[in-house]
Amino acid sequence: VQTDNPMRWTPSNYDARRLERLVRQRLLAEPENRVLRQHAHCALDYHCPTASNLFFRRWEGAVAVSPGCNARCVGCISKQDEDNLVSPQDRLMFVPTEDEVVDVAVAHLESAPDAILSFGQGCEGKPLLQARLIERAIRAIRARTASGTININTNASNPRALQRLYDAGLDSLRASTISARRETYDAYYRPIGYTFDDVKRSLVLARDAGVYTSINLLSFPGYIDAEDEVDALVSFLHETGVRLVQMRT
């Protein structure tokens, strides 16, 4: 079943010359906002759609907040520990202020059609390591606007922190996983200080709080479609009440 509009992710919708002009105008108007500068880099150098959407003022826009991470994913695109692997992106190197986050978020949610504001981007670590900042930001955003959807892309590693975000007004959560089996999950994510049971608990709490949940299922054909993997995934979906599964290469 098609779960997304592919036209929103095609290069033809991200005209480079127009994007450069919009980035230049926005940075001139808000030169002190480091979140905008970070995503200007991501938009122009990495052609990231969610970063670019901040400047096009449409659809799903990015807000990165966390330079740190609590996993050592084999497939990390912003940091690699192995000497023979080079990450294709530079990771965020600072923690933004609440005002920097809120100013970008409110502007996007109030002006973009089908507006989504997403914490948790490929250019950062794990946003839950800055859960207190995100909690304050969500409350401040919702004090200024009820428009749009506030989303987090996350490994869902901290149920307590996520419960605070649910209470603050988070609308949706996308959790990434490669498997519903602990052995497979641990081999890929190499988690630090959390377990796959924490991921399941976070999703159950989201369901109970009325937060829309989905998972990005990292797809490795011949492995994730093995019988024990499929059985575990089906049980996981029943247990957590996840609403949507999206396959990711």
Short mmCIF file of C-alpha atoms in Angstrom, two decimals:
data_model
loop_
_atom_site.label_atom_id
_atom_site.label_comp_id
_atom_site.label_asym_id
_atom_site.label_seq_id
_atom_site.Cartn_x
_atom_site.Cartn_y
_atom_site.Cartn_z
CA VAL A 1 0.00 0.00 0.00
CA GLN A 2 1.39 3.40 -0.93
CA THR A 3 1.89 5.30 2.32
CA ASP A 4 3.46 8.52 1.11
CA ASN A 5 3.36 10.91 -1.83
CA PRO A 6 6.54 10.21 -3.80
CA MET A 7 6.36 13.56 -5.59
CA ARG A 8 7.26 15.28 -2.33
CA TRP A 9 10.65 13.56 -2.38
CA THR A 10 11.64 13.86 -6.05
CA PRO A 11 14.49 16.20 -7.06
CA SER A 12 12.26 18.01 -9.55
CA ASN A 13 10.44 19.59 -6.59
CA TYR A 14 13.67 21.02 -5.17
CA ASP A 15 14.88 23.54 -7.74
CA ALA A 16 18.45 24.37 -6.71
CA ARG A 17 18.50 27.98 -7.92
CA ARG A 18 15.25 28.84 -6.17
CA LEU A 19 16.41 27.07 -3.01
CA GLU A 20 19.67 29.06 -2.96
CA ARG A 21 17.70 32.29 -3.24
CA LEU A 22 15.28 31.31 -0.46
CA VAL A 23 18.12 30.21 1.85
CA ARG A 24 19.97 33.48 1.28
CA GLN A 25 16.84 35.53 2.02
CA ARG A 26 16.01 33.57 5.18
CA LEU A 27 19.53 33.77 6.59
CA LEU A 28 19.67 37.49 5.93
CA ALA A 29 16.40 37.89 7.83
CA GLU A 30 17.46 35.65 10.75
CA PRO A 31 21.28 35.65 10.80
CA GLU A 32 21.65 34.59 14.46
CA ASN A 33 19.57 31.40 14.29
CA ARG A 34 21.98 28.46 14.26
CA VAL A 35 19.21 25.95 13.51
CA LEU A 36 18.55 27.73 10.23
CA ARG A 37 22.28 27.83 9.44
CA GLN A 38 22.59 24.10 10.12
CA HIS A 39 19.72 23.25 7.82
CA ALA A 40 20.88 25.69 5.16
CA HIS A 41 24.06 23.58 5.03
CA CYS A 42 22.00 20.38 4.86
CA ALA A 43 19.71 21.77 2.17
CA LEU A 44 22.40 23.18 -0.11
CA ASP A 45 25.21 20.67 0.42
CA TYR A 46 23.29 17.43 1.05
CA HIS A 47 20.05 18.27 -0.80
CA CYS A 48 18.06 17.10 2.22
CA PRO A 49 14.32 17.43 1.48
CA THR A 50 13.21 18.10 5.06
CA ALA A 51 15.90 20.73 5.55
CA SER A 52 15.00 22.30 2.19
CA ASN A 53 11.30 22.39 3.10
CA LEU A 54 12.05 24.87 5.89
CA PHE A 55 13.07 27.36 3.22
CA PHE A 56 10.37 26.40 0.72
CA ARG A 57 7.92 26.70 3.68
CA ARG A 58 6.00 23.52 2.93
CA TRP A 59 5.38 19.92 4.03
CA GLU A 60 7.75 18.28 6.52
CA GLY A 61 10.48 20.51 7.93
CA ALA A 62 13.52 19.56 9.97
CA VAL A 63 14.76 20.67 13.37
CA ALA A 64 17.97 19.05 14.60
CA VAL A 65 18.79 19.45 18.30
CA SER A 66 21.18 16.71 19.46
CA PRO A 67 24.88 16.25 18.73
CA GLY A 68 25.02 13.17 20.98
CA CYS A 69 23.74 9.64 20.47
CA ASN A 70 23.04 6.51 22.52
CA ALA A 71 23.53 4.01 19.72
CA ARG A 72 26.37 3.04 17.41
CA CYS A 73 24.41 2.06 14.32
CA VAL A 74 26.30 0.15 11.67
CA GLY A 75 24.55 2.29 9.06
CA CYS A 76 24.91 5.70 10.73
CA ILE A 77 25.08 8.48 8.15
CA SER A 78 26.46 11.17 10.46
CA LYS A 79 29.16 9.38 12.49
CA GLN A 80 31.23 6.24 11.97
CA ASP A 81 33.67 4.84 14.52
CA GLU A 82 35.23 2.33 12.16
CA ASP A 83 38.45 3.54 10.50
CA ASN A 84 37.51 2.21 7.07
CA LEU A 85 34.07 3.87 6.95
CA VAL A 86 33.38 7.54 6.32
CA SER A 87 30.00 9.08 7.13
CA PRO A 88 28.44 11.03 4.24
CA GLN A 89 27.16 13.88 6.45
CA ASP A 90 28.55 16.17 9.12
CA ARG A 91 26.80 15.84 12.47
CA LEU A 92 25.30 18.78 14.31
CA MET A 93 27.97 20.23 16.63
CA PHE A 94 25.89 22.28 19.06
CA VAL A 95 22.73 22.22 21.17
CA PRO A 96 20.35 25.00 20.06
CA THR A 97 18.51 27.26 22.44
CA GLU A 98 14.80 26.93 23.05
CA ASP A 99 14.18 30.22 21.24
CA GLU A 100 16.10 29.06 18.16
CA VAL A 101 13.99 25.91 17.97
CA VAL A 102 10.67 27.61 18.66
CA ASP A 103 11.19 30.43 16.17
CA VAL A 104 11.90 27.98 13.33
CA ALA A 105 9.09 25.64 14.38
CA VAL A 106 6.36 28.26 14.68
CA ALA A 107 7.28 29.90 11.38
CA HIS A 108 7.05 26.54 9.61
CA LEU A 109 3.87 25.30 11.26
CA GLU A 110 2.03 28.55 10.62
CA SER A 111 3.08 29.03 6.98
CA ALA A 112 3.59 25.60 5.40
CA PRO A 113 0.80 23.62 3.71
CA ASP A 114 0.45 20.14 5.27
CA ALA A 115 2.94 21.31 7.86
CA ILE A 116 4.96 18.81 9.88
CA LEU A 117 7.79 19.85 12.17
CA SER A 118 10.14 16.92 12.81
CA PHE A 119 12.73 16.50 15.52
CA GLY A 120 15.29 13.81 14.77
CA GLN A 121 17.23 14.22 11.53
CA GLY A 122 20.04 12.39 9.77
CA CYS A 123 22.49 15.19 10.59
CA GLU A 124 22.23 14.65 14.36
CA GLY A 125 22.48 12.00 17.02
CA LYS A 126 19.41 11.04 19.02
CA PRO A 127 16.96 13.82 19.90
CA LEU A 128 15.84 12.11 23.12
CA LEU A 129 19.19 13.05 24.63
CA GLN A 130 17.79 16.60 24.50
CA ALA A 131 14.31 15.60 25.71
CA ARG A 132 14.06 18.46 28.23
CA LEU A 133 14.79 21.00 25.49
CA ILE A 134 12.23 19.39 23.17
CA GLU A 135 9.63 19.29 25.96
CA ARG A 136 10.05 23.00 26.66
CA ALA A 137 10.02 23.78 22.95
CA ILE A 138 6.81 21.83 22.30
CA ARG A 139 5.02 23.62 25.13
CA ALA A 140 6.24 26.99 23.84
CA ILE A 141 5.28 26.15 20.25
CA ARG A 142 1.78 25.12 21.25
CA ALA A 143 1.40 28.26 23.32
CA ARG A 144 1.87 30.21 20.09
CA THR A 145 0.17 28.03 17.46
CA ALA A 146 -2.11 25.01 17.20
CA SER A 147 -1.29 24.53 13.51
CA GLY A 148 0.41 21.53 11.95
CA THR A 149 1.88 18.33 13.33
CA ILE A 150 4.82 18.02 15.71
CA ASN A 151 6.68 14.78 15.06
CA ILE A 152 9.76 13.06 16.37
CA ASN A 153 11.95 10.60 14.48
CA THR A 154 13.60 8.51 17.15
CA ASN A 155 14.98 5.19 18.31
CA ALA A 156 12.33 5.37 21.07
CA SER A 157 14.95 4.41 23.62
CA ASN A 158 13.66 6.38 26.61
CA PRO A 159 10.01 5.75 27.59
CA ARG A 160 10.08 8.24 30.48
CA ALA A 161 11.40 11.05 28.31
CA LEU A 162 8.90 10.30 25.58
CA GLN A 163 6.02 10.29 28.06
CA ARG A 164 6.96 13.88 28.93
CA LEU A 165 6.86 14.76 25.24
CA TYR A 166 3.46 13.08 24.83
CA ASP A 167 2.18 15.11 27.78
CA ALA A 168 3.63 18.30 26.28
CA GLY A 169 1.71 17.85 23.03
CA LEU A 170 3.74 15.68 20.67
CA ASP A 171 1.46 14.52 17.83
CA SER A 172 3.33 11.68 16.15
CA LEU A 173 6.34 9.42 16.48
CA ARG A 174 8.35 7.49 13.93
CA ALA A 175 10.57 4.84 15.47
CA SER A 176 13.31 3.22 13.45
CA THR A 177 14.09 -0.46 13.71
CA ILE A 178 15.63 -3.19 11.61
CA SER A 179 13.95 -6.00 13.49
CA ALA A 180 11.53 -6.95 16.26
CA ARG A 181 14.05 -9.54 17.52
CA ARG A 182 16.43 -8.34 20.21
CA GLU A 183 19.40 -10.22 18.73
CA THR A 184 19.05 -8.59 15.33
CA TYR A 185 18.26 -5.18 16.77
CA ASP A 186 21.30 -5.18 19.06
CA ALA A 187 23.62 -6.31 16.26
CA TYR A 188 22.68 -3.34 14.09
CA TYR A 189 21.96 -0.52 16.59
CA ARG A 190 24.52 -1.52 19.23
CA PRO A 191 22.50 0.38 21.87
CA ILE A 192 24.11 2.19 24.80
CA GLY A 193 22.11 2.24 28.03
CA TYR A 194 18.79 1.01 26.67
CA THR A 195 17.20 -2.21 25.40
CA PHE A 196 14.69 -3.21 22.77
CA ASP A 197 12.13 -3.60 25.56
CA ASP A 198 12.43 0.17 26.11
CA VAL A 199 11.54 0.72 22.45
CA LYS A 200 8.41 -1.42 22.82
CA ARG A 201 7.45 0.35 26.05
CA SER A 202 7.78 3.75 24.36
CA LEU A 203 5.41 2.71 21.58
CA VAL A 204 2.86 1.26 23.99
CA LEU A 205 2.88 4.51 25.99
CA ALA A 206 2.45 6.49 22.75
CA ARG A 207 -0.56 4.39 21.80
CA ASP A 208 -2.10 4.92 25.23
CA ALA A 209 -1.49 8.69 24.95
CA GLY A 210 -3.19 8.89 21.55
CA VAL A 211 0.05 9.69 19.71
CA TYR A 212 0.15 8.42 16.11
CA THR A 213 2.96 5.88 15.83
CA SER A 214 4.79 4.44 12.86
CA ILE A 215 8.02 2.57 12.32
CA ASN A 216 10.66 2.96 9.67
CA LEU A 217 11.59 -0.65 8.99
CA LEU A 218 15.11 -0.87 7.61
CA SER A 219 14.93 -3.45 4.86
CA PHE A 220 17.58 -6.04 4.13
CA PRO A 221 15.90 -8.60 1.82
CA GLY A 222 16.76 -12.16 2.67
CA TYR A 223 17.07 -11.25 6.32
CA ILE A 224 14.10 -9.20 7.52
CA ASP A 225 11.75 -11.47 5.54
CA ALA A 226 13.05 -14.63 7.23
CA GLU A 227 10.24 -16.52 8.97
CA ASP A 228 11.39 -15.81 12.54
CA GLU A 229 11.84 -12.12 11.73
CA VAL A 230 8.34 -11.84 10.22
CA ASP A 231 6.73 -13.68 13.14
CA ALA A 232 8.46 -11.40 15.62
CA LEU A 233 7.44 -8.28 13.70
CA VAL A 234 3.77 -9.29 13.56
CA SER A 235 3.77 -9.94 17.31
CA PHE A 236 5.50 -6.61 17.89
CA LEU A 237 2.86 -4.74 15.88
CA HIS A 238 0.04 -6.39 17.81
CA GLU A 239 1.71 -5.64 21.14
CA THR A 240 2.51 -1.98 20.45
CA GLY A 241 -0.44 -0.89 18.30
CA VAL A 242 1.82 0.74 15.69
CA ARG A 243 -0.38 2.31 13.01
CA LEU A 244 1.95 2.33 10.01
CA VAL A 245 5.01 0.47 8.76
CA GLN A 246 7.19 2.12 6.13
CA MET A 247 9.95 0.18 4.42
CA ARG A 248 13.34 1.91 4.16
CA THR A 249 16.24 0.69 2.11
#
